[in-house]
Amino acid sequence: MINKKKTTIKDIANVLGITPSAVSKALNNHPRISEKTKTDVLQVAKNLNYQPNRLASALRKGKSNLVGVIIPRANSHFFSSIIQKIEDLLNKEGYNIIITQSNESYEKECRSIDALLYTQVDGIIASMANETVKLDYYEKIKSKGIPLILFDRGENDLNVDYIGIDDYQSSQIVIEHLVNQGCKRIAHIAGFSHTRIYKNRIRGYRDALKKFGLPIEDDLIVESNLRIEDGRRIMKQLLKLQNIPDGVYISGDYTALGALQVLQEENINVPNDIALVGFSNESFSSLVTPSISTIEQHSEKIGELAANAFLHRIATKNENVSLNKMILQAELIIRNSSKRK
Amino acid sequence: MINKKKTTIKDIANVLGITPSAVSKALNNHPRISEKTKTDVLQVAKNLNYQPNRLASALRKGKSNLVGVIIPRANSHFFSSIIQKIEDLLNKEGYNIIITQSNESYEKECRSIDALLYTQVDGIIASMANETVKLDYYEKIKSKGIPLILFDRGENDLNVDYIGIDDYQSSQIVIEHLVNQGCKRIAHIAGFSHTRIYKNRIRGYRDALKKFGLPIEDDLIVESNLRIEDGRRIMKQLLKLQNIPDGVYISGDYTALGALQVLQEENINVPNDIALVGFSNESFSSLVTPSISTIEQHSEKIGELAANAFLHRIATKNENVSLNKMILQAELIIRNSSKRK
DNA sequence: AGTTTTTATTCAAACGTTTGAACAATCATT
DNA sequence: AATGATTGTTCAAACGTTTGAATAAAAACT
């Protein structure tokens, strides 16, 4: 039952008594090919169960129809729904996507980039690892003339298309909300400030505190890797302060979960003693008790914009179109961890 | 700065005054090429920043060095750590992997398979969507002679390599544990029984109940899609029974989370009134309150075995090696949701 | 009827690599 | 010194498609 030899355009050509190039043109809907030939070719192609050899076409055209996507990790609602959207849109345009996870490791990210370049992807859509500070590998992508689109974790210095949310403003919204709930002393469990988005969130947090006349203290801002353990560790640390906070803004829901757990272990009432707001709207955030207030980043929209940015780059390859920084407004979802009655 | 033309083996050949085929053989470490030529070629390749054209080589060799991986969704600790491991191992062997998410949809799965076949992957590693009952698309993979490895969600009828855990036995362990905690009436929120793994879990559940002389009632077994909402809905339904259960075994941690939330809303003590055990050891399971007892499926090991199964298939392409069903023992992690003091 | 234009197809080269066969040169064996 | 084996390289074809130029045939215009 297994067909040893695959059918090629040559086989189709033989059946119809025309040349392979005519078949190729017919399949590609070339204007100079007669309607009759086109329908004939399509018919025969179907009969012989013809599957085009993507590799041959890719080689000839110098285009692989593959797009690389680099994310820090797939195990997150935010990233998984972004790649889902990207895959969806790019598949429609005939692209396949190669997803790689950096696991927040710079080293792994570099290896991924090399692998993608070797695979001759037509473009790379990426969100940088937390660890990444050196941009040499990203420069490498650019220097090869391969379209590069960054989302969420990007770098201004790279001068490429970027899609993300307004982190600065998100912090402002969070702080305003906490202030409205009566918080007077707000801590921030932050990501590392060398990453642009976390830096902006910290800036937004500081400026908002200033605006509301609240104390800005170094003890109240702790940077970390934002893993669950970090949330636990830092929350414990905050509780040891002589003057503990009554509100905590946390740059990630996993981290917020860790913090929440510590508070529960210590029998501290959330939100009344300490109110919490997280970030990212993970799938569990609405489901734990108390449910976690958080920032929804509109991941699908980000995915959509990233995919379109890539397609646009490809379509206008050497037209030198100006680059796009697309900044979305994020949305605060108020849940029980910060809603004082 | 951008090098317009890429260097090819021809360029290297010109520099050294030898033929491209000699260069090719040198690069592939052909035994008949002299050591001197090999080192020369490597040197020049480095100088010219030579990057092999994977497409050309793939076309000639009829091998893309791409492997497709199909998972129901990336947003799960189980699947994301499996693909991480697969990627890791296969990258080392020079393969890149294309990940696609079926989102538990049969239709999406079919499209993914078509896309992967079109991309001419060298093999497919897949875990089937819950929805999938027709195996025609998987048969298509087989009929093309492309190695197919299934994990977790597999089908015996397909007769391909399979890696999974012993679902039947996992259920037994769970029930035994719940019985030890004093449960006398144990419900099961199950996946759809048309999927082999869920069928086996149901069978294990039933047989274990029988073994311990506990009641087996249709009302106590509810099949679902295992989403969070399903957990909520079904738990509410179970609480409406005239005779409510005192233990619930749930085939997924997300679902268990939904169920847990309902119990807390109803002020039912977990584990003392109702003990819960989930499945999959999601990242949040240890972190909610009470922490959820669950089955750890050794996802990394599964990923490792799947990758190796693929490599083994490739290595022994036409040797007709017998197929491997690899069944791992799962491990029960006892946490507070089922630990009565 | 002759010339130009249009239409449909073929020709031939190209994309960059791989690979078995062929060849020449060197070395070993008698 | 003649023969055979070994070594290092070249030759040429192949993988399956695409594409611009060339050609042939048909149609349209003088």
XYZ file of N, CA and C in Angstrom, chain B residues 68-285:
654
model
N 7.970 16.774 13.788
C 6.744 17.414 14.240
C 6.306 16.880 15.595
N 5.870 17.770 16.453
C 5.338 17.336 17.747
C 3.937 17.915 17.902
N 2.983 17.069 18.139
C 1.607 17.529 18.301
C 1.178 17.288 19.739
N 0.783 18.350 20.405
C 0.283 18.195 21.771
C -1.092 18.851 21.864
N -1.892 18.416 22.799
C -3.213 19.024 22.943
C -3.113 20.504 23.319
N -2.187 20.821 24.226
C -1.994 22.227 24.583
C -0.653 22.372 25.297
N -0.050 23.527 25.137
C 1.261 23.739 25.740
C 1.114 24.228 27.173
N -0.035 24.748 27.459
C -0.247 25.395 28.751
C -0.522 24.374 29.855
N 0.415 23.496 30.022
C 0.275 22.470 31.044
C 1.669 21.992 31.376
N 1.899 21.843 32.630
C 3.235 21.442 33.066
C 3.633 20.146 32.386
N 2.709 19.229 32.354
C 2.973 17.909 31.787
C 3.493 18.022 30.350
N 2.715 18.665 29.493
C 3.111 18.730 28.090
C 4.305 19.635 27.860
N 4.347 20.748 28.572
C 5.445 21.665 28.279
C 6.776 21.065 28.714
N 6.775 20.267 29.758
C 8.080 19.707 30.125
C 8.437 18.529 29.232
N 7.445 17.876 28.683
C 7.742 16.812 27.718
C 8.381 17.397 26.460
N 7.776 18.445 25.926
C 8.353 18.983 24.691
C 9.718 19.605 24.933
N 9.892 20.134 26.113
C 11.191 20.689 26.437
C 12.269 19.614 26.356
N 11.947 18.485 26.921
C 12.899 17.368 26.919
C 13.117 16.841 25.494
N 12.039 16.722 24.759
C 12.150 16.225 23.384
C 13.022 17.171 22.562
N 12.740 18.459 22.702
C 13.504 19.440 21.946
C 14.985 19.328 22.278
N 15.236 19.246 23.562
C 16.591 19.153 24.044
C 17.343 17.987 23.405
N 16.754 16.825 23.504
C 17.427 15.629 23.009
C 17.558 15.624 21.492
N 16.494 16.046 20.812
C 16.552 15.990 19.356
C 17.458 17.083 18.775
N 17.491 18.233 19.423
C 18.430 19.266 18.983
C 19.848 18.725 18.984
N 20.155 17.992 20.025
C 21.502 17.434 20.131
C 21.838 16.545 18.948
N 20.816 15.932 18.379
C 21.040 15.039 17.242
C 20.853 15.765 15.914
N 20.745 17.069 15.984
C 20.647 17.827 14.744
C 19.240 18.006 14.207
N 18.255 17.692 15.008
C 16.881 17.891 14.545
C 16.298 19.162 15.140
N 15.404 19.770 14.395
C 14.596 20.838 14.964
C 13.175 20.316 15.100
N 12.471 20.839 16.069
C 11.119 20.346 16.215
C 10.090 21.440 15.954
N 9.032 21.025 15.323
C 7.916 21.916 15.043
C 6.778 21.513 15.962
N 6.434 22.408 16.866
C 5.388 22.078 17.823
C 4.061 22.636 17.333
N 3.030 21.841 17.377
C 1.709 22.390 17.092
C 0.754 21.947 18.189
N -0.181 22.828 18.491
C -1.165 22.523 19.522
C -2.498 22.176 18.861
N -3.073 21.088 19.268
C -4.369 20.733 18.674
C -5.516 21.410 19.411
N -5.222 21.914 20.595
C -6.297 22.460 21.430
C -7.423 21.476 21.641
N -7.066 20.226 21.688
C -8.051 19.159 21.901
C -9.071 19.071 20.768
N -8.763 19.685 19.664
C -9.725 19.654 18.559
C -9.265 18.699 17.462
N -10.147 17.821 17.068
C -9.819 16.841 16.026
C -9.508 17.554 14.716
N -10.298 18.555 14.449
C -10.156 19.275 13.183
C -8.791 19.962 13.105
N -8.425 20.626 14.213
C -7.123 21.298 14.244
C -5.993 20.288 14.132
N -6.183 19.155 14.758
C -5.173 18.105 14.724
C -4.926 17.655 13.286
N -6.007 17.477 12.546
C -5.888 17.049 11.151
C -5.128 18.086 10.338
N -5.470 19.340 10.560
C -4.771 20.392 9.828
C -3.294 20.399 10.191
N -3.011 20.181 11.471
C -1.608 20.146 11.893
C -0.867 19.007 11.208
N -1.508 17.871 11.137
C -0.852 16.727 10.508
C -0.564 17.031 9.051
N -1.544 17.592 8.367
C -1.320 17.956 6.968
C -0.159 18.925 6.823
N -0.144 19.919 7.713
C 0.930 20.909 7.642
C 2.277 20.241 7.871
N 2.337 19.341 8.818
C 3.611 18.676 9.116
C 4.042 17.789 7.954
N 3.094 17.095 7.366
C 3.451 16.243 6.234
C 3.946 17.093 5.075
N 3.273 18.207 4.870
C 3.677 19.106 3.791
C 5.093 19.633 4.035
N 5.392 19.872 5.288
C 6.710 20.378 5.656
C 7.768 19.287 5.537
N 7.319 18.091 5.261
C 8.219 16.954 5.126
C 9.060 16.670 6.358
N 8.385 16.619 7.477
C 9.089 16.237 8.695
C 9.573 14.797 8.583
N 10.619 14.500 9.317
C 11.171 13.149 9.296
C 10.441 12.219 10.249
N 9.586 12.781 11.058
C 8.853 11.950 11.998
C 7.863 12.799 12.764
N 6.914 12.148 13.409
C 5.923 12.875 14.194
C 5.778 12.218 15.558
N 5.867 13.046 16.583
C 5.652 12.587 17.949
C 4.383 13.266 18.429
N 3.412 12.493 18.845
C 2.115 13.118 19.103
C 1.401 12.560 20.316
N 0.596 13.426 20.903
C -0.340 13.011 21.920
C -1.708 13.442 21.420
N -2.612 12.517 21.312
C -3.853 12.794 20.603
C -4.803 13.726 21.364
N -5.588 14.457 20.583
C -6.613 15.309 21.170
C -7.682 14.438 21.818
N -8.299 14.973 22.844
C -9.367 14.238 23.508
C -10.473 13.859 22.538
N -10.728 14.775 21.646
C -11.835 14.613 20.718
C -11.633 13.485 19.722
N -10.363 13.194 19.462
C -10.043 12.302 18.347
C -10.524 10.871 18.553
N -11.362 10.417 17.655
C -11.741 9.008 17.659
C -11.403 8.358 16.325
N -11.529 9.130 15.262
C -11.153 8.608 13.947
C -9.641 8.668 13.816
N -9.069 7.616 13.292
C -7.612 7.565 13.241
C -7.080 7.757 11.830
N -7.953 8.175 10.912
C -7.556 8.225 9.505
C -6.319 9.065 9.249
N -6.225 10.209 9.934
C -5.065 11.065 9.676
C -3.782 10.440 10.218
N -3.909 9.725 11.303
C -2.724 9.053 11.819
C -2.325 7.896 10.909
N -3.327 7.263 10.335
C -3.034 6.201 9.375
C -2.281 6.786 8.177
N -2.672 7.981 7.824
C -2.029 8.664 6.700
C -0.530 8.829 6.956
N -0.198 9.216 8.184
C 1.217 9.356 8.549
C 1.920 8.021 8.355
N 1.304 7.008 8.912
C 1.893 5.670 8.815
C 2.066 5.248 7.366
N 1.041 5.500 6.551
C 1.072 5.013 5.179
C 2.153 5.711 4.364
N 2.585 6.866 4.829
C 3.675 7.553 4.138
C 5.028 7.032 4.607
N 4.988 6.137 5.558
C 6.233 5.569 6.033
C 7.001 6.500 6.951
N 6.320 7.498 7.488
C 6.984 8.420 8.403
C 6.843 7.907 9.831
N 7.960 7.793 10.557
C 7.887 7.283 11.925
C 6.896 8.077 12.774
N 6.079 7.370 13.477
C 5.085 7.998 14.339
C 5.246 7.436 15.747
N 5.394 8.345 16.703
C 5.521 7.942 18.094
C 4.384 8.592 18.864
N 3.647 7.830 19.616
C 2.591 8.421 20.423
C 2.991 8.395 21.893
N 2.510 9.400 22.625
C 2.729 9.361 24.067
C 1.484 9.821 24.793
N 1.352 9.368 25.983
C 0.211 9.680 26.837
C -1.108 9.287 26.194
N -1.589 10.122 25.267
C -2.834 9.766 24.604
C -2.539 8.975 23.340
N -2.624 7.684 23.417
C -2.334 6.873 22.248
C -3.483 5.938 21.937
N -3.316 5.153 20.951
C -4.338 4.186 20.564
C -3.655 2.876 20.213
N -4.101 1.837 20.828
C -3.493 0.550 20.543
C -3.669 0.124 19.095
N -4.821 0.484 18.533
C -5.145 0.042 17.180
C -4.132 0.530 16.158
N -3.457 1.608 16.469
C -2.570 2.189 15.474
C -1.287 1.399 15.298
N -0.953 0.626 16.307
C 0.242 -0.195 16.170
C 1.507 0.617 15.930
N 1.746 1.560 16.783
C 2.980 2.338 16.682
C 3.631 2.382 18.057
N 4.834 2.932 18.099
C 5.516 3.080 19.376
C 4.676 3.943 20.307
N 4.711 3.595 21.557
C 3.902 4.349 22.509
C 4.624 4.455 23.843
N 4.553 5.641 24.444
C 5.103 5.827 25.778
C 4.027 6.432 26.673
N 3.784 5.829 27.762
C 2.777 6.380 28.661
C 2.927 5.794 30.046
N 2.043 6.207 30.914
C 2.108 5.638 32.246
C 1.057 4.548 32.378
N 1.128 3.826 33.439
C 0.162 2.767 33.682
C -1.073 3.391 34.333
N -2.016 3.773 33.508
C -3.180 4.489 34.015
C -4.035 3.612 34.921
N -4.145 2.380 34.502
C -4.940 1.443 35.303
C -4.382 1.372 36.719
N -3.101 1.191 36.784
C -2.470 1.059 38.088
C -2.505 2.359 38.882
N -2.381 3.489 38.183
C -2.436 4.771 38.873
C -3.744 4.907 39.632
N -4.822 4.521 38.970
C -6.130 4.585 39.627
C -6.149 3.710 40.876
N -5.579 2.568 40.746
C -5.548 1.651 41.885
C -4.840 2.288 43.084
N -3.707 2.918 42.792
C -2.943 3.546 43.866
C -3.754 4.653 44.530
N -4.425 5.446 43.691
C -5.217 6.549 44.216
C -6.326 6.024 45.123
N -7.031 5.038 44.628
C -8.160 4.521 45.400
C -7.675 3.894 46.701
N -6.597 3.163 46.612
C -6.054 2.546 47.824
C -5.735 3.618 48.862
N -5.123 4.693 48.391
C -4.792 5.802 49.288
C -6.052 6.382 49.922
N -7.070 6.646 49.088
C -8.297 7.238 49.617
C -8.960 6.296 50.620
N -8.916 5.028 50.328
C -9.475 4.044 51.254
C -8.723 4.087 52.581
N -7.414 4.179 52.479
C -6.608 4.272 53.698
C -6.949 5.509 54.522
N -7.388 6.553 53.855
C -7.778 7.766 54.571
C -9.193 7.651 55.137
N -9.811 6.520 54.887
C -11.125 6.291 55.463
C -12.305 6.581 54.550
N -12.047 6.837 53.274
C -13.154 7.113 52.354
C -13.953 5.834 52.084
N -15.256 6.012 52.072
C -16.125 4.852 51.877
C -16.943 4.976 50.588
N -16.937 6.145 50.029
C -17.791 6.416 48.878
C -17.013 7.356 47.967
N -16.422 6.773 46.936
C -15.468 7.546 46.135
C -15.993 7.795 44.726
N -16.075 9.067 44.373
C -16.522 9.432 43.027
C -15.310 9.597 42.101
N -15.591 9.623 40.809
C -14.504 9.809 39.841
C -14.942 10.794 38.763
N -14.257 11.924 38.721
C -14.477 12.856 37.617
C -13.471 12.470 36.547
N -13.998 11.876 35.479
C -13.144 11.199 34.502
C -13.068 11.969 33.196
N -12.089 11.584 32.391
C -12.066 12.041 31.002
C -12.983 11.147 30.185
N -13.154 11.472 28.929
C -14.059 10.658 28.105
C -13.501 9.265 27.897
N -14.354 8.285 28.059
C -13.887 6.896 28.045
C -13.523 6.422 26.647
N -13.788 7.243 25.635
C -13.330 6.788 24.313
C -11.827 6.975 24.168
N -11.252 7.806 25.034
C -9.794 7.934 25.031
C -9.227 6.827 25.915
N -8.274 6.136 25.366
C -7.776 4.941 26.026
C -7.333 5.190 27.462
N -6.544 6.282 27.639
C -6.007 6.478 28.990
C -7.116 6.680 30.017
N -8.150 7.415 29.629
C -9.224 7.653 30.598
C -10.036 6.390 30.822
N -10.182 5.630 29.763
C -10.875 4.358 29.896
C -10.142 3.482 30.909
N -8.839 3.435 30.757
C -8.045 2.617 31.674
C -8.136 3.120 33.107
N -8.150 4.436 33.253
C -8.255 4.957 34.615
C -9.601 4.572 35.213
N -10.628 4.664 34.383
C -11.966 4.298 34.869
C -11.996 2.817 35.260
N -11.374 2.015 34.427
C -11.328 0.583 34.705
C -10.584 0.332 36.025
N -9.457 1.031 36.173
C -8.681 0.864 37.405
C -9.483 1.292 38.625
N -10.197 2.383 38.459
C -11.049 2.897 39.538
C -12.113 1.868 39.927
N -12.788 1.352 38.918
C -13.846 0.373 39.180
C -13.288 -0.889 39.845
N -12.220 -1.395 39.261
C -11.661 -2.632 39.799
C -11.182 -2.448 41.237
N -10.622 -1.265 41.498
C -10.133 -1.018 42.852
C -11.302 -0.937 43.838
N -12.355 -0.261 43.409
C -13.524 -0.190 44.292
C -14.023 -1.592 44.607
N -14.097 -2.388 43.578
C -14.553 -3.768 43.736
C -13.660 -4.482 44.749
N -12.379 -4.318 44.539
C -11.415 -4.983 45.405
C -11.629 -4.614 46.879
N -11.963 -3.327 47.103
C -12.150 -2.897 48.488
C -13.603 -2.996 48.944
N -14.422 -3.553 48.104
C -15.822 -3.745 48.474
C -16.609 -2.456 48.607
N -16.218 -1.439 47.841
C -16.939 -0.165 47.902
C -17.986 -0.095 46.788
N -18.992 0.778 46.958
C -20.071 0.859 45.980
C -19.609 1.451 44.653
N -20.023 0.826 43.584
C -19.762 1.365 42.245
C -21.094 1.842 41.693
N -21.221 3.160 41.550
C -22.501 3.679 41.080
C -22.295 4.596 39.896
N -23.199 4.500 38.943
C -23.055 5.315 37.736
C -23.048 6.803 38.056
N -23.827 7.181 39.074
C -23.878 8.587 39.468
C -22.516 9.120 39.892
N -21.667 8.229 40.331
C -20.381 8.659 40.883
C -19.273 8.763 39.835
N -19.580 8.352 38.621
C -18.568 8.467 37.566
C -19.074 9.434 36.501
N -18.408 10.544 36.347
C -18.841 11.513 35.349
C -17.702 11.804 34.380
N -17.992 11.621 33.114
C -16.978 11.906 32.100
C -17.102 13.346 31.629
N -15.965 13.932 31.258
C -16.017 15.316 30.785
C -14.765 15.656 30.014
N -14.683 16.898 29.628
C -13.538 17.425 28.903
C -12.381 17.806 29.814
N -12.629 17.717 31.109
C -11.592 17.972 32.106
C -11.069 19.401 32.119
N -11.888 20.339 31.714
C -11.471 21.727 31.876
C -11.864 22.187 33.286
N -11.411 23.361 33.633
C -11.693 23.870 34.968
C -13.206 23.938 35.213
N -13.897 24.471 34.218
C -15.350 24.607 34.341
C -16.016 23.263 34.583
N -15.486 22.233 33.926
C -16.079 20.908 34.101
C -15.959 20.461 35.552
N -14.824 20.786 36.148
C -14.632 20.441 37.551
C -15.671 21.116 38.428
N -15.905 22.374 38.178
C -16.902 23.113 38.956
C -18.295 22.506 38.775
N -18.650 22.361 37.522
C -19.984 21.874 37.186
C -20.236 20.495 37.805
N -19.289 19.607 37.629
C -19.518 18.233 38.060
C -19.494 18.122 39.585
N -18.637 18.926 40.210
C -18.613 18.878 41.677
C -19.965 19.316 42.227
N -20.508 20.384 41.651
C -21.836 20.839 42.099
C -22.855 19.743 41.926
N -22.754 19.084 40.798
C -23.672 17.978 40.494
C -23.538 16.859 41.524
N -22.292 16.556 41.881
C -22.083 15.482 42.856
C -22.659 15.857 44.225
N -22.581 17.145 44.538
C -23.070 17.581 45.852
C -24.594 17.524 45.935
N -25.248 17.426 44.794
C -26.711 17.352 44.784
C -27.222 15.931 44.982
N -26.323 14.979 44.947
C -26.749 13.586 45.140
C -27.329 13.401 46.544
N -28.292 12.485 46.683
C -28.853 12.231 48.008
C -27.760 11.694 48.934
N -26.829 11.006 48.299
C -25.765 10.364 49.059
C -24.427 10.845 48.523
N -23.907 11.922 49.102
C -22.732 12.513 48.477
C -21.471 11.730 48.823
N -20.476 11.798 47.927
C -19.238 11.030 48.137
C -18.390 11.656 49.248
N -17.471 10.884 49.795
C -16.532 11.428 50.778
C -15.107 11.440 50.230
N -14.996 11.107 48.973
C -13.695 11.172 48.312
C -13.926 11.316 46.817
N -13.096 12.136 46.169
C -13.244 12.287 44.719
C -11.878 12.173 44.058
N -11.856 11.309 43.080
C -10.641 11.097 42.291
C -10.877 11.763 40.932
N -10.003 12.699 40.582
C -10.258 13.559 39.430
C -9.114 13.451 38.428
N -9.444 13.173 37.195
C -8.421 12.861 36.188
C -7.624 14.060 35.673
N -7.586 15.129 36.403
C -6.785 16.276 35.961
C -6.750 17.330 37.052
N -5.618 17.993 37.209
C -5.477 18.947 38.306
C -6.267 20.234 38.079
N -6.373 20.665 36.822
C -7.185 21.854 36.560
C -8.627 21.587 37.005
N -9.103 20.419 36.607
C -10.454 20.013 36.984
C -10.586 19.933 38.496
N -9.555 19.395 39.125
C -9.573 19.275 40.579
C -9.645 20.657 41.227
N -8.964 21.601 40.614
C -8.978 22.958 41.140
C -10.394 23.523 41.107
N -11.082 23.308 39.991
C -12.474 23.742 39.890
C -13.328 23.110 40.971
N -13.147 21.826 41.146
C -13.929 21.096 42.153
C -13.624 21.637 43.548
N -12.353 21.852 43.799
C -11.918 22.342 45.104
C -12.572 23.679 45.424
N -12.606 24.518 44.428
C -13.178 25.834 44.645
C -14.649 25.751 45.054
N -15.374 24.884 44.373
C -16.787 24.696 44.709
C -16.936 24.224 46.153
N -16.090 23.293 46.547
C -16.172 22.775 47.913
C -15.913 23.878 48.927
N -14.959 24.745 48.601
C -14.668 25.830 49.535
C -15.813 26.822 49.596
N -16.399 27.083 48.457
C -17.559 27.980 48.438
C -18.691 27.422 49.295
N -18.794 26.105 49.304
C -19.868 25.451 50.058
C -19.449 25.149 51.503
N -18.275 25.638 51.869
C -17.767 25.383 53.216
C -17.667 23.914 53.581
N -17.297 23.138 52.630
C -17.106 21.712 52.895
C -15.626 21.486 53.169
N -15.305 20.828 54.254
C -13.907 20.670 54.619
C -13.205 19.634 53.745
N -12.100 20.099 53.162
C -11.239 19.211 52.401
C -9.942 19.083 53.182
N -9.525 17.914 53.568
C -9.948 16.593 53.112
C -10.960 15.886 54.027
N -11.322 16.499 55.177
C -12.054 15.678 56.150
C -13.477 15.295 55.721
N -14.201 16.270 55.133
C -15.528 15.902 54.628
C -15.401 15.161 53.296
N -14.666 15.778 52.428
C -14.421 15.152 51.125
C -12.931 15.255 50.829
N -12.316 14.137 50.526
C -10.899 14.139 50.161
C -10.786 14.165 48.638
N -9.791 14.886 48.149
C -9.613 15.020 46.695
C -8.238 14.511 46.264
N -8.223 13.836 45.127
C -6.949 13.526 44.487
C -7.064 13.874 43.005
N -6.105 14.608 42.504
C -6.114 15.007 41.100
C -5.179 14.151 40.259
N -4.727 14.724 39.171
C -3.881 13.972 38.246
C -3.053 14.957 37.427
N -1.786 14.749 37.351
C -0.846 15.453 36.459
C 0.183 16.331 37.139
N -0.014 16.611 38.413
C 0.937 17.458 39.126
C 1.263 18.749 38.391
N 0.252 19.555 38.192
C 0.466 20.865 37.575
C 1.268 21.745 38.520
N 1.806 22.818 37.969
C 2.713 23.617 38.790
C 1.999 24.275 39.967
N 0.707 24.522 39.831
C 0.010 25.188 40.921
C -0.478 24.220 41.991
N -0.457 22.927 41.683
C -1.134 21.961 42.560
C -0.568 21.943 43.967
